[in-house]
Amino acid sequence: MDALTITLDAVCLASRIILENGGETYRAEETVERMCHGLKVPQVDVLALPTGLMLTLETDEGNTITRIVRVRNRTINLDRIDRCNDISRHVAEGKMNAEDALKELKSIQQMKPIGQWGMVPASALSAAFFTVMLGGTWLDFAVSFVCGAVVQLVMPPLSRHRVPTLISSMLAGAQVTLLALLGTLVFANVHVEPIIAGAIMPLLPGLATTNAVRDTLRGDLVSGGARIIEAILCAVMLAAGIGLMLSMWGGVGL
Amino acid sequence: MSIGVQLLACFCAALAFSVLMNQPRSTVPVSALIAVAGYGLFILLGQGVTAYFLATILIGLSCEICARLMKRTATLFFTGAIVPLVPGVGLYNTMRYVVEGQYAKAVSTGVITILAICGIALAVTITSVLFSSFTSRKKKPC
């Protein structure tokens, strides 16, 4: 592989990691520009979108090379973004060459997230403590704990089977509501409001909303608009799931 | 539940949420503390739309300051810190009123929820504009 291919691979991978793990699009663009600056690429143009990235490099001989990166799976993993930022900073300052950067970035991509058995308790505890924060009792805490755990058990298989995110948000909303309502059958004095509100708080698209605002501010109107729509649809589908389950429960007449 | 218990629960919830988002370890307790400060201010100001705005301003400023102190990006802190302010109660109540057929209440709750989100978004805008224009005056290492 010649040096230019390695450079291209490294910058593409860096921006891919940022876009796939919940980074802003301007961060992906800035990363490419800074890394190319550090690697002495004379000219680079990049356009990042939430769903993909296009970049063109110009070589010393005046040839241009273009590459398109398609981003399909988007999750949130802030640790990867943080590490990727470190590498791009090192490259930009000229402390790291393209080959080492590519190696490091590959290891970031293979880095395991905390894993299912760490995610389930984290999700359960955050749902449960949000319930208490919103004025729930310790009994509500227990019910909400179950809601949060079950959501985290159900969501990863759904995304593995490529169920669209919007459908899985609706299912999550419905599922939280169902479990909270079942809780009222089992225990006499369970408060539905703090349980459902607490359990959906980790599911609402907070990061997508703030990213949307930041992208729009930077003048990335396409990315900003796309992210705003994504956030709105996600919240609406979650609400639809809750409403559907509440009305079905009311219709059954329990 | 007393405010102390609520704030403690807020801390634990933000902590667990940060772990869920795979935040780097060193930023997790910091962002949970910022979350508590923001939610405390939110309760103190009476939980209205203005409270959402001002609490987010506090959270945004603290995140930007911590980001500069710890040499990380502000987003890492912000994700965990803002989550207690996400209007989950408003969303749930709106849907409950819709299902119960109380449309007037549903609309008013829904509008307040949307305004709360707008307040948060506006505060995010203001803090990040403030800090990006503040730092761009200094030389960037790039």
mmCIF file of C-alpha atoms in Angstrom:
data_model
loop_
_atom_site.group_PDB
_atom_site.id
_atom_site.type_symbol
_atom_site.label_atom_id
_atom_site.label_comp_id
_atom_site.label_asym_id
_atom_site.label_seq_id
_atom_site.Cartn_x
_atom_site.Cartn_y
_atom_site.Cartn_z
ATOM 1 C CA MET A 1 0.000 0.000 0.000
ATOM 2 C CA ASP A 2 1.325 3.428 -0.821
ATOM 3 C CA ALA A 3 1.378 6.235 1.686
ATOM 4 C CA LEU A 4 -1.623 8.003 0.248
ATOM 5 C CA THR A 5 -3.885 4.963 0.538
ATOM 6 C CA ILE A 6 -2.912 4.572 4.182
ATOM 7 C CA THR A 7 -3.642 8.245 4.813
ATOM 8 C CA LEU A 8 -6.983 7.918 3.099
ATOM 9 C CA ASP A 9 -7.823 4.747 5.064
ATOM 10 C CA ALA A 10 -6.885 6.415 8.340
ATOM 11 C CA VAL A 11 -8.945 9.576 7.857
ATOM 12 C CA CYS A 12 -11.925 7.609 6.526
ATOM 13 C CA LEU A 13 -11.851 5.266 9.504
ATOM 14 C CA ALA A 14 -11.528 8.153 11.973
ATOM 15 C CA SER A 15 -14.554 9.949 10.573
ATOM 16 C CA ARG A 16 -16.486 6.697 10.303
ATOM 17 C CA ILE A 17 -15.894 5.989 13.995
ATOM 18 C CA ILE A 18 -17.128 9.466 14.910
ATOM 19 C CA LEU A 19 -20.265 9.222 12.795
ATOM 20 C CA GLU A 20 -21.108 5.673 13.887
ATOM 21 C CA ASN A 21 -20.774 6.388 17.591
ATOM 22 C CA GLY A 22 -22.882 9.491 17.974
ATOM 23 C CA GLY A 23 -20.451 12.313 17.160
ATOM 24 C CA GLU A 24 -21.517 15.532 15.474
ATOM 25 C CA THR A 25 -20.981 15.792 11.725
ATOM 26 C CA TYR A 26 -18.866 18.924 12.051
ATOM 27 C CA ARG A 27 -16.570 16.941 14.328
ATOM 28 C CA ALA A 28 -16.155 14.308 11.616
ATOM 29 C CA GLU A 29 -15.333 17.009 9.069
ATOM 30 C CA GLU A 30 -12.936 18.791 11.404
ATOM 31 C CA THR A 31 -11.178 15.510 12.201
ATOM 32 C CA VAL A 32 -10.572 14.819 8.514
ATOM 33 C CA GLU A 33 -9.279 18.339 7.908
ATOM 34 C CA ARG A 34 -6.980 18.351 10.932
ATOM 35 C CA MET A 35 -5.582 14.889 10.240
ATOM 36 C CA CYS A 36 -4.933 15.767 6.595
ATOM 37 C CA HIS A 37 -3.223 18.963 7.703
ATOM 38 C CA GLY A 38 -0.988 16.981 10.055
ATOM 39 C CA LEU A 39 -0.240 14.400 7.368
ATOM 40 C CA LYS A 40 0.754 17.114 4.881
ATOM 41 C CA VAL A 41 -1.988 16.480 2.347
ATOM 42 C CA PRO A 42 -2.017 19.630 0.185
ATOM 43 C CA GLN A 43 -5.737 19.901 -0.403
ATOM 44 C CA VAL A 44 -8.771 18.185 1.116
ATOM 45 C CA ASP A 45 -12.496 18.704 0.808
ATOM 46 C CA VAL A 46 -14.947 16.827 2.960
ATOM 47 C CA LEU A 47 -18.698 16.665 3.373
ATOM 48 C CA ALA A 48 -20.073 14.645 6.270
ATOM 49 C CA LEU A 49 -23.702 13.711 6.770
ATOM 50 C CA PRO A 50 -25.237 11.646 9.581
ATOM 51 C CA THR A 51 -25.541 8.754 7.125
ATOM 52 C CA GLY A 52 -22.304 9.049 5.187
ATOM 53 C CA LEU A 53 -19.171 10.936 4.277
ATOM 54 C CA MET A 54 -17.535 12.079 1.057
ATOM 55 C CA LEU A 55 -13.988 13.288 0.815
ATOM 56 C CA THR A 56 -11.579 14.267 -1.918
ATOM 57 C CA LEU A 57 -7.823 14.499 -1.476
ATOM 58 C CA GLU A 58 -5.479 16.202 -3.865
ATOM 59 C CA THR A 59 -1.986 14.778 -4.176
ATOM 60 C CA ASP A 60 1.264 16.622 -4.814
ATOM 61 C CA GLU A 61 1.139 15.540 -8.456
ATOM 62 C CA GLY A 62 -2.236 17.170 -8.822
ATOM 63 C CA ASN A 63 -4.295 13.950 -8.954
ATOM 64 C CA THR A 64 -7.498 13.830 -6.963
ATOM 65 C CA ILE A 65 -8.762 10.815 -5.076
ATOM 66 C CA THR A 66 -12.345 10.603 -3.850
ATOM 67 C CA ARG A 67 -13.839 8.179 -1.435
ATOM 68 C CA ILE A 68 -17.357 7.730 -0.141
ATOM 69 C CA VAL A 69 -18.026 6.176 3.258
ATOM 70 C CA ARG A 70 -21.527 4.957 3.965
ATOM 71 C CA VAL A 71 -22.573 4.941 7.632
ATOM 72 C CA ARG A 72 -25.357 2.503 8.393
ATOM 73 C CA ASN A 73 -25.158 1.437 12.019
ATOM 74 C CA ARG A 74 -25.359 4.313 14.427
ATOM 75 C CA THR A 75 -25.073 3.803 18.178
ATOM 76 C CA ILE A 76 -23.771 5.921 21.029
ATOM 77 C CA ASN A 77 -20.339 5.126 22.389
ATOM 78 C CA LEU A 78 -18.657 8.237 23.738
ATOM 79 C CA ASP A 79 -15.493 6.449 24.773
ATOM 80 C CA ARG A 80 -14.688 5.638 21.150
ATOM 81 C CA ILE A 81 -15.225 9.257 20.122
ATOM 82 C CA ASP A 82 -12.948 10.409 22.910
ATOM 83 C CA ARG A 83 -10.147 8.040 21.881
ATOM 84 C CA CYS A 84 -10.589 8.929 18.228
ATOM 85 C CA ASN A 85 -10.268 12.612 19.156
ATOM 86 C CA ASP A 86 -7.008 11.900 20.963
ATOM 87 C CA ILE A 87 -5.570 10.168 17.919
ATOM 88 C CA SER A 88 -6.646 12.894 15.527
ATOM 89 C CA ARG A 89 -5.103 15.484 17.832
ATOM 90 C CA HIS A 90 -1.816 13.592 17.866
ATOM 91 C CA VAL A 91 -1.865 13.280 14.087
ATOM 92 C CA ALA A 92 -2.696 16.948 13.659
ATOM 93 C CA GLU A 93 0.237 17.921 15.866
ATOM 94 C CA GLY A 94 2.514 15.700 13.782
ATOM 95 C CA LYS A 95 3.241 13.332 16.670
ATOM 96 C CA MET A 96 1.823 10.268 14.917
ATOM 97 C CA ASN A 97 2.101 9.024 11.347
ATOM 98 C CA ALA A 98 -0.718 7.650 9.227
ATOM 99 C CA GLU A 99 0.259 4.021 9.680
ATOM 100 C CA ASP A 100 0.221 4.136 13.483
ATOM 101 C CA ALA A 101 -2.993 6.128 13.438
ATOM 102 C CA LEU A 102 -4.661 3.519 11.237
ATOM 103 C CA LYS A 103 -3.530 0.745 13.570
ATOM 104 C CA GLU A 104 -4.816 2.591 16.643
ATOM 105 C CA LEU A 105 -8.117 3.427 14.977
ATOM 106 C CA LYS A 106 -8.636 -0.208 14.022
ATOM 107 C CA SER A 107 -8.120 -1.211 17.633
ATOM 108 C CA ILE A 108 -10.703 1.406 18.683
ATOM 109 C CA GLN A 109 -13.186 -0.031 16.239
ATOM 110 C CA GLN A 110 -12.694 -3.505 17.662
ATOM 111 C CA MET A 111 -12.860 -2.272 21.241
ATOM 112 C CA LYS A 112 -15.793 -3.899 22.975
ATOM 113 C CA PRO A 113 -18.362 -1.655 24.624
ATOM 114 C CA ILE A 114 -19.173 -2.486 28.232
ATOM 115 C CA GLY A 115 -21.177 -5.474 27.001
ATOM 116 C CA GLN A 116 -24.674 -6.752 27.589
ATOM 117 C CA TRP A 117 -24.054 -7.771 31.198
ATOM 118 C CA GLY A 118 -22.865 -4.291 32.037
ATOM 119 C CA MET A 119 -25.561 -2.561 30.009
ATOM 120 C CA VAL A 120 -28.540 -4.288 31.640
ATOM 121 C CA PRO A 121 -27.790 -3.202 35.219
ATOM 122 C CA ALA A 122 -26.784 0.278 34.007
ATOM 123 C CA SER A 123 -30.039 0.687 32.127
ATOM 124 C CA ALA A 124 -32.090 -0.742 34.998
ATOM 125 C CA LEU A 125 -30.419 1.469 37.604
ATOM 126 C CA SER A 126 -30.716 4.646 35.560
ATOM 127 C CA ALA A 127 -34.433 4.018 34.942
ATOM 128 C CA ALA A 128 -35.006 3.169 38.599
ATOM 129 C CA PHE A 129 -33.142 6.192 39.987
ATOM 130 C CA PHE A 130 -34.889 8.532 37.564
ATOM 131 C CA THR A 131 -38.176 7.208 38.931
ATOM 132 C CA VAL A 132 -37.104 8.091 42.479
ATOM 133 C CA MET A 133 -35.849 11.469 41.270
ATOM 134 C CA LEU A 134 -39.297 12.200 39.862
ATOM 135 C CA GLY A 135 -40.889 11.445 43.223
ATOM 136 C CA GLY A 136 -41.418 7.682 43.052
ATOM 137 C CA THR A 137 -41.339 5.444 46.126
ATOM 138 C CA TRP A 138 -38.957 2.537 46.639
ATOM 139 C CA LEU A 139 -41.644 0.160 45.365
ATOM 140 C CA ASP A 140 -41.780 2.228 42.160
ATOM 141 C CA PHE A 141 -37.989 1.965 42.114
ATOM 142 C CA ALA A 142 -38.267 -1.830 41.938
ATOM 143 C CA VAL A 143 -40.858 -1.808 39.149
ATOM 144 C CA SER A 144 -38.864 0.748 37.162
ATOM 145 C CA PHE A 145 -35.722 -1.341 37.673
ATOM 146 C CA VAL A 146 -37.457 -4.253 35.945
ATOM 147 C CA CYS A 147 -38.645 -1.938 33.111
ATOM 148 C CA GLY A 148 -35.123 -0.655 32.481
ATOM 149 C CA ALA A 149 -33.614 -4.139 32.565
ATOM 150 C CA VAL A 150 -36.171 -5.630 30.178
ATOM 151 C CA VAL A 151 -35.776 -2.741 27.710
ATOM 152 C CA GLN A 152 -32.038 -3.328 27.593
ATOM 153 C CA LEU A 153 -32.560 -7.076 27.166
ATOM 154 C CA VAL A 154 -34.955 -6.585 24.246
ATOM 155 C CA MET A 155 -33.332 -3.695 22.339
ATOM 156 C CA PRO A 156 -29.952 -5.238 21.317
ATOM 157 C CA PRO A 157 -31.496 -8.329 19.629
ATOM 158 C CA LEU A 158 -33.876 -6.010 17.754
ATOM 159 C CA SER A 159 -31.023 -3.895 16.411
ATOM 160 C CA ARG A 160 -29.078 -7.054 15.566
ATOM 161 C CA HIS A 161 -31.978 -8.240 13.429
ATOM 162 C CA ARG A 162 -32.049 -4.823 11.737
ATOM 163 C CA VAL A 163 -35.420 -3.761 13.061
ATOM 164 C CA PRO A 164 -35.646 -0.020 12.218
ATOM 165 C CA THR A 165 -34.808 2.259 15.151
ATOM 166 C CA LEU A 166 -38.181 3.953 14.977
ATOM 167 C CA ILE A 167 -40.042 0.663 15.380
ATOM 168 C CA SER A 168 -37.836 -0.369 18.273
ATOM 169 C CA SER A 169 -38.464 2.993 20.015
ATOM 170 C CA MET A 170 -42.181 2.376 19.727
ATOM 171 C CA LEU A 171 -41.782 -1.139 21.100
ATOM 172 C CA ALA A 172 -39.675 0.212 23.967
ATOM 173 C CA GLY A 173 -42.362 2.760 24.862
ATOM 174 C CA ALA A 174 -45.087 0.119 24.713
ATOM 175 C CA GLN A 175 -43.052 -2.313 26.745
ATOM 176 C CA VAL A 176 -42.244 0.135 29.532
ATOM 177 C CA THR A 177 -45.911 1.084 29.763
ATOM 178 C CA LEU A 178 -47.057 -2.533 29.813
ATOM 179 C CA LEU A 179 -44.634 -3.459 32.592
ATOM 180 C CA ALA A 180 -45.619 -0.424 34.666
ATOM 181 C CA LEU A 181 -49.304 -1.238 34.254
ATOM 182 C CA LEU A 182 -48.684 -4.896 35.129
ATOM 183 C CA GLY A 183 -46.953 -3.557 38.228
ATOM 184 C CA THR A 184 -50.208 -1.921 39.290
ATOM 185 C CA LEU A 185 -51.902 -5.327 39.113
ATOM 186 C CA VAL A 186 -49.293 -7.019 41.274
ATOM 187 C CA PHE A 187 -48.819 -4.285 43.887
ATOM 188 C CA ALA A 188 -51.606 -2.080 45.193
ATOM 189 C CA ASN A 189 -49.895 1.302 45.526
ATOM 190 C CA VAL A 190 -47.652 1.651 42.510
ATOM 191 C CA HIS A 191 -47.433 5.086 40.850
ATOM 192 C CA VAL A 192 -47.504 4.723 37.083
ATOM 193 C CA GLU A 193 -46.434 8.281 36.227
ATOM 194 C CA PRO A 194 -42.942 8.356 37.783
ATOM 195 C CA ILE A 195 -42.246 4.796 36.629
ATOM 196 C CA ILE A 196 -43.026 5.381 32.961
ATOM 197 C CA ALA A 197 -41.505 8.874 32.905
ATOM 198 C CA GLY A 198 -38.352 7.632 34.636
ATOM 199 C CA ALA A 199 -37.995 4.582 32.440
ATOM 200 C CA ILE A 200 -38.365 6.495 29.164
ATOM 201 C CA MET A 201 -35.890 9.245 30.098
ATOM 202 C CA PRO A 202 -32.816 7.214 29.102
ATOM 203 C CA LEU A 203 -34.581 6.285 25.846
ATOM 204 C CA LEU A 204 -35.378 9.829 24.718
ATOM 205 C CA PRO A 205 -33.023 11.229 22.069
ATOM 206 C CA GLY A 206 -31.108 13.741 24.184
ATOM 207 C CA LEU A 207 -27.780 13.438 22.389
ATOM 208 C CA ALA A 208 -29.459 13.556 18.962
ATOM 209 C CA THR A 209 -31.197 16.800 19.926
ATOM 210 C CA THR A 210 -28.070 18.550 21.179
ATOM 211 C CA ASN A 211 -26.110 17.333 18.153
ATOM 212 C CA ALA A 212 -28.880 18.643 15.912
ATOM 213 C CA VAL A 213 -28.636 22.072 17.535
ATOM 214 C CA ARG A 214 -24.857 22.152 17.253
ATOM 215 C CA ASP A 215 -24.820 20.998 13.635
ATOM 216 C CA THR A 216 -27.438 23.585 12.682
ATOM 217 C CA LEU A 217 -25.452 26.307 14.436
ATOM 218 C CA ARG A 218 -22.339 25.473 12.464
ATOM 219 C CA GLY A 219 -24.314 25.943 9.269
ATOM 220 C CA ASP A 220 -24.552 22.229 8.478
ATOM 221 C CA LEU A 221 -28.194 22.605 7.596
ATOM 222 C CA VAL A 222 -28.638 19.213 5.949
ATOM 223 C CA SER A 223 -27.147 17.308 8.880
ATOM 224 C CA GLY A 224 -28.853 19.488 11.457
ATOM 225 C CA GLY A 225 -32.239 19.120 9.805
ATOM 226 C CA ALA A 226 -31.825 15.369 9.396
ATOM 227 C CA ARG A 227 -30.912 14.987 13.049
ATOM 228 C CA ILE A 228 -33.796 17.150 14.218
ATOM 229 C CA ILE A 229 -36.188 14.955 12.253
ATOM 230 C CA GLU A 230 -34.544 11.844 13.646
ATOM 231 C CA ALA A 231 -34.932 13.129 17.213
ATOM 232 C CA ILE A 232 -38.538 14.211 16.703
ATOM 233 C CA LEU A 233 -39.529 10.918 15.076
ATOM 234 C CA CYS A 234 -37.830 8.940 17.808
ATOM 235 C CA ALA A 235 -39.679 10.851 20.550
ATOM 236 C CA VAL A 236 -42.988 10.672 18.676
ATOM 237 C CA MET A 237 -42.691 6.925 18.164
ATOM 238 C CA LEU A 238 -41.848 6.442 21.833
ATOM 239 C CA ALA A 239 -44.929 8.483 22.752
ATOM 240 C CA ALA A 240 -46.991 6.491 20.249
ATOM 241 C CA GLY A 241 -45.901 3.262 21.919
ATOM 242 C CA ILE A 242 -46.944 4.601 25.322
ATOM 243 C CA GLY A 243 -50.283 5.861 24.005
ATOM 244 C CA LEU A 244 -51.008 2.626 22.164
ATOM 245 C CA MET A 245 -50.388 0.530 25.239
ATOM 246 C CA LEU A 246 -52.354 2.856 27.528
ATOM 247 C CA SER A 247 -55.378 2.805 25.228
ATOM 248 C CA MET A 248 -55.185 -0.958 24.748
ATOM 249 C CA TRP A 249 -55.008 -1.409 28.514
ATOM 250 C CA GLY A 250 -58.001 0.921 28.914
ATOM 251 C CA GLY A 251 -59.846 -0.986 26.171
ATOM 252 C CA VAL A 252 -59.331 -4.303 27.919
ATOM 253 C CA GLY A 253 -61.026 -2.636 30.881
ATOM 254 C CA LEU A 254 -58.760 -3.678 33.711
ATOM 255 C CA MET B 1 -39.554 12.229 49.010
ATOM 256 C CA SER B 2 -37.263 14.956 50.249
ATOM 257 C CA ILE B 3 -35.116 17.012 47.917
ATOM 258 C CA GLY B 4 -31.980 15.373 49.286
ATOM 259 C CA VAL B 5 -33.158 11.920 48.241
ATOM 260 C CA GLN B 6 -34.187 13.267 44.841
ATOM 261 C CA LEU B 7 -30.795 14.825 44.232
ATOM 262 C CA LEU B 8 -29.035 11.657 45.370
ATOM 263 C CA ALA B 9 -31.227 9.650 42.985
ATOM 264 C CA CYS B 10 -30.411 12.174 40.260
ATOM 265 C CA PHE B 11 -26.692 11.584 40.851
ATOM 266 C CA CYS B 12 -27.039 7.789 40.717
ATOM 267 C CA ALA B 13 -29.277 7.920 37.634
ATOM 268 C CA ALA B 14 -26.889 10.205 35.752
ATOM 269 C CA LEU B 15 -24.009 7.942 36.781
ATOM 270 C CA ALA B 16 -25.763 4.842 35.435
ATOM 271 C CA PHE B 17 -26.776 6.665 32.269
ATOM 272 C CA SER B 18 -23.193 7.770 31.619
ATOM 273 C CA VAL B 19 -22.078 4.154 31.909
ATOM 274 C CA LEU B 20 -24.819 3.194 29.456
ATOM 275 C CA MET B 21 -23.474 5.763 26.980
ATOM 276 C CA ASN B 22 -19.926 4.352 27.353
ATOM 277 C CA GLN B 23 -18.592 7.644 28.643
ATOM 278 C CA PRO B 24 -14.830 7.583 29.391
ATOM 279 C CA ARG B 25 -14.372 6.654 33.071
ATOM 280 C CA SER B 26 -12.819 9.891 34.263
ATOM 281 C CA THR B 27 -15.720 11.989 32.969
ATOM 282 C CA VAL B 28 -18.510 9.911 34.552
ATOM 283 C CA PRO B 29 -18.506 11.321 38.124
ATOM 284 C CA VAL B 30 -17.955 14.874 36.867
ATOM 285 C CA SER B 31 -20.918 14.789 34.546
ATOM 286 C CA ALA B 32 -23.103 13.243 37.273
ATOM 287 C CA LEU B 33 -22.174 16.113 39.617
ATOM 288 C CA ILE B 34 -23.024 18.660 36.926
ATOM 289 C CA ALA B 35 -26.328 16.840 36.450
ATOM 290 C CA VAL B 36 -27.119 17.237 40.154
ATOM 291 C CA ALA B 37 -26.234 20.939 40.084
ATOM 292 C CA GLY B 38 -28.434 21.484 37.040
ATOM 293 C CA TYR B 39 -31.378 19.544 38.416
ATOM 294 C CA GLY B 40 -31.038 21.278 41.788
ATOM 295 C CA LEU B 41 -31.260 24.671 40.114
ATOM 296 C CA PHE B 42 -34.202 23.411 38.068
ATOM 297 C CA ILE B 43 -36.135 22.454 41.229
ATOM 298 C CA LEU B 44 -35.122 25.686 42.953
ATOM 299 C CA LEU B 45 -36.495 27.772 40.080
ATOM 300 C CA GLY B 46 -39.863 26.035 40.172
ATOM 301 C CA GLN B 47 -39.638 23.594 37.231
ATOM 302 C CA GLY B 48 -41.092 25.973 34.646
ATOM 303 C CA VAL B 49 -39.904 26.595 31.096
ATOM 304 C CA THR B 50 -37.503 29.317 32.301
ATOM 305 C CA ALA B 51 -36.109 26.842 34.822
ATOM 306 C CA TYR B 52 -35.320 24.420 31.979
ATOM 307 C CA PHE B 53 -33.532 27.232 30.162
ATOM 308 C CA LEU B 54 -31.490 28.496 33.104
ATOM 309 C CA ALA B 55 -30.614 25.016 34.372
ATOM 310 C CA THR B 56 -29.350 24.083 30.907
ATOM 311 C CA ILE B 57 -27.275 27.276 30.799
ATOM 312 C CA LEU B 58 -25.670 26.240 34.095
ATOM 313 C CA ILE B 59 -25.062 22.700 32.819
ATOM 314 C CA GLY B 60 -23.680 23.927 29.496
ATOM 315 C CA LEU B 61 -21.279 26.387 31.127
ATOM 316 C CA SER B 62 -20.050 23.819 33.658
ATOM 317 C CA CYS B 63 -19.517 21.247 30.901
ATOM 318 C CA GLU B 64 -17.551 23.677 28.751
ATOM 319 C CA ILE B 65 -15.402 24.700 31.731
ATOM 320 C CA CYS B 66 -14.749 21.069 32.737
ATOM 321 C CA ALA B 67 -14.005 20.218 29.117
ATOM 322 C CA ARG B 68 -11.279 22.843 29.085
ATOM 323 C CA LEU B 69 -9.900 21.843 32.482
ATOM 324 C CA MET B 70 -9.768 18.130 31.621
ATOM 325 C CA LYS B 71 -8.882 18.634 27.931
ATOM 326 C CA ARG B 72 -11.839 16.633 26.614
ATOM 327 C CA THR B 73 -14.736 17.665 24.409
ATOM 328 C CA ALA B 74 -17.762 19.171 26.108
ATOM 329 C CA THR B 75 -20.170 16.656 24.530
ATOM 330 C CA LEU B 76 -18.694 13.910 26.703
ATOM 331 C CA PHE B 77 -19.843 15.699 29.848
ATOM 332 C CA PHE B 78 -23.018 17.131 28.415
ATOM 333 C CA THR B 79 -24.674 13.847 27.411
ATOM 334 C CA GLY B 80 -24.802 12.547 30.960
ATOM 335 C CA ALA B 81 -25.404 15.931 32.570
ATOM 336 C CA ILE B 82 -28.482 16.955 30.598
ATOM 337 C CA VAL B 83 -30.463 13.738 30.903
ATOM 338 C CA PRO B 84 -32.269 14.552 34.212
ATOM 339 C CA LEU B 85 -33.817 17.575 32.475
ATOM 340 C CA VAL B 86 -35.266 15.528 29.605
ATOM 341 C CA PRO B 87 -39.030 16.106 29.931
ATOM 342 C CA GLY B 88 -40.159 12.484 30.285
ATOM 343 C CA VAL B 89 -43.042 13.368 32.631
ATOM 344 C CA GLY B 90 -44.457 15.857 30.131
ATOM 345 C CA LEU B 91 -44.316 13.328 27.317
ATOM 346 C CA TYR B 92 -46.052 10.667 29.394
ATOM 347 C CA ASN B 93 -48.755 13.012 30.666
ATOM 348 C CA THR B 94 -49.453 14.319 27.167
ATOM 349 C CA MET B 95 -50.039 10.781 25.943
ATOM 350 C CA ARG B 96 -52.152 9.925 28.989
ATOM 351 C CA TYR B 97 -54.436 12.917 28.390
ATOM 352 C CA VAL B 98 -54.713 12.009 24.690
ATOM 353 C CA VAL B 99 -55.732 8.463 25.564
ATOM 354 C CA GLU B 100 -58.187 9.665 28.200
ATOM 355 C CA GLY B 101 -59.757 12.030 25.649
ATOM 356 C CA GLN B 102 -58.885 15.196 27.620
ATOM 357 C CA TYR B 103 -57.647 17.000 24.545
ATOM 358 C CA ALA B 104 -57.453 20.510 26.034
ATOM 359 C CA LYS B 105 -55.164 19.245 28.805
ATOM 360 C CA ALA B 106 -53.194 17.157 26.305
ATOM 361 C CA VAL B 107 -52.537 20.204 24.120
ATOM 362 C CA SER B 108 -51.471 22.408 27.032
ATOM 363 C CA THR B 109 -49.173 19.721 28.478
ATOM 364 C CA GLY B 110 -47.791 19.009 25.017
ATOM 365 C CA VAL B 111 -47.073 22.669 24.325
ATOM 366 C CA ILE B 112 -45.293 23.041 27.662
ATOM 367 C CA THR B 113 -43.215 19.926 26.891
ATOM 368 C CA ILE B 114 -42.252 21.299 23.482
ATOM 369 C CA LEU B 115 -41.411 24.682 25.021
ATOM 370 C CA ALA B 116 -39.225 22.918 27.587
ATOM 371 C CA ILE B 117 -37.315 21.218 24.774
ATOM 372 C CA CYS B 118 -36.997 24.563 22.965
ATOM 373 C CA GLY B 119 -35.690 26.137 26.183
ATOM 374 C CA ILE B 120 -33.049 23.430 26.475
ATOM 375 C CA ALA B 121 -32.103 23.790 22.801
ATOM 376 C CA LEU B 122 -31.837 27.564 23.088
ATOM 377 C CA ALA B 123 -29.592 27.253 26.124
ATOM 378 C CA VAL B 124 -27.374 24.736 24.315
ATOM 379 C CA THR B 125 -27.164 27.175 21.415
ATOM 380 C CA ILE B 126 -26.218 30.112 23.607
ATOM 381 C CA THR B 127 -23.544 28.289 25.611
ATOM 382 C CA SER B 128 -21.886 26.672 22.619
ATOM 383 C CA VAL B 129 -21.872 29.924 20.629
ATOM 384 C CA LEU B 130 -20.460 31.744 23.628
ATOM 385 C CA PHE B 131 -17.653 29.268 24.039
ATOM 386 C CA SER B 132 -16.826 28.749 20.380
ATOM 387 C CA SER B 133 -16.445 32.496 19.785
ATOM 388 C CA PHE B 134 -14.514 32.787 23.032
ATOM 389 C CA THR B 135 -11.995 30.087 22.115
ATOM 390 C CA SER B 136 -11.611 30.975 18.449
ATOM 391 C CA ARG B 137 -9.856 34.179 19.474
ATOM 392 C CA LYS B 138 -7.036 32.059 20.845
ATOM 393 C CA LYS B 139 -4.806 30.204 18.426
ATOM 394 C CA LYS B 140 -6.010 26.706 17.703
ATOM 395 C CA PRO B 141 -3.386 23.961 17.624
ATOM 396 C CA CYS B 142 -4.230 23.075 14.047
#
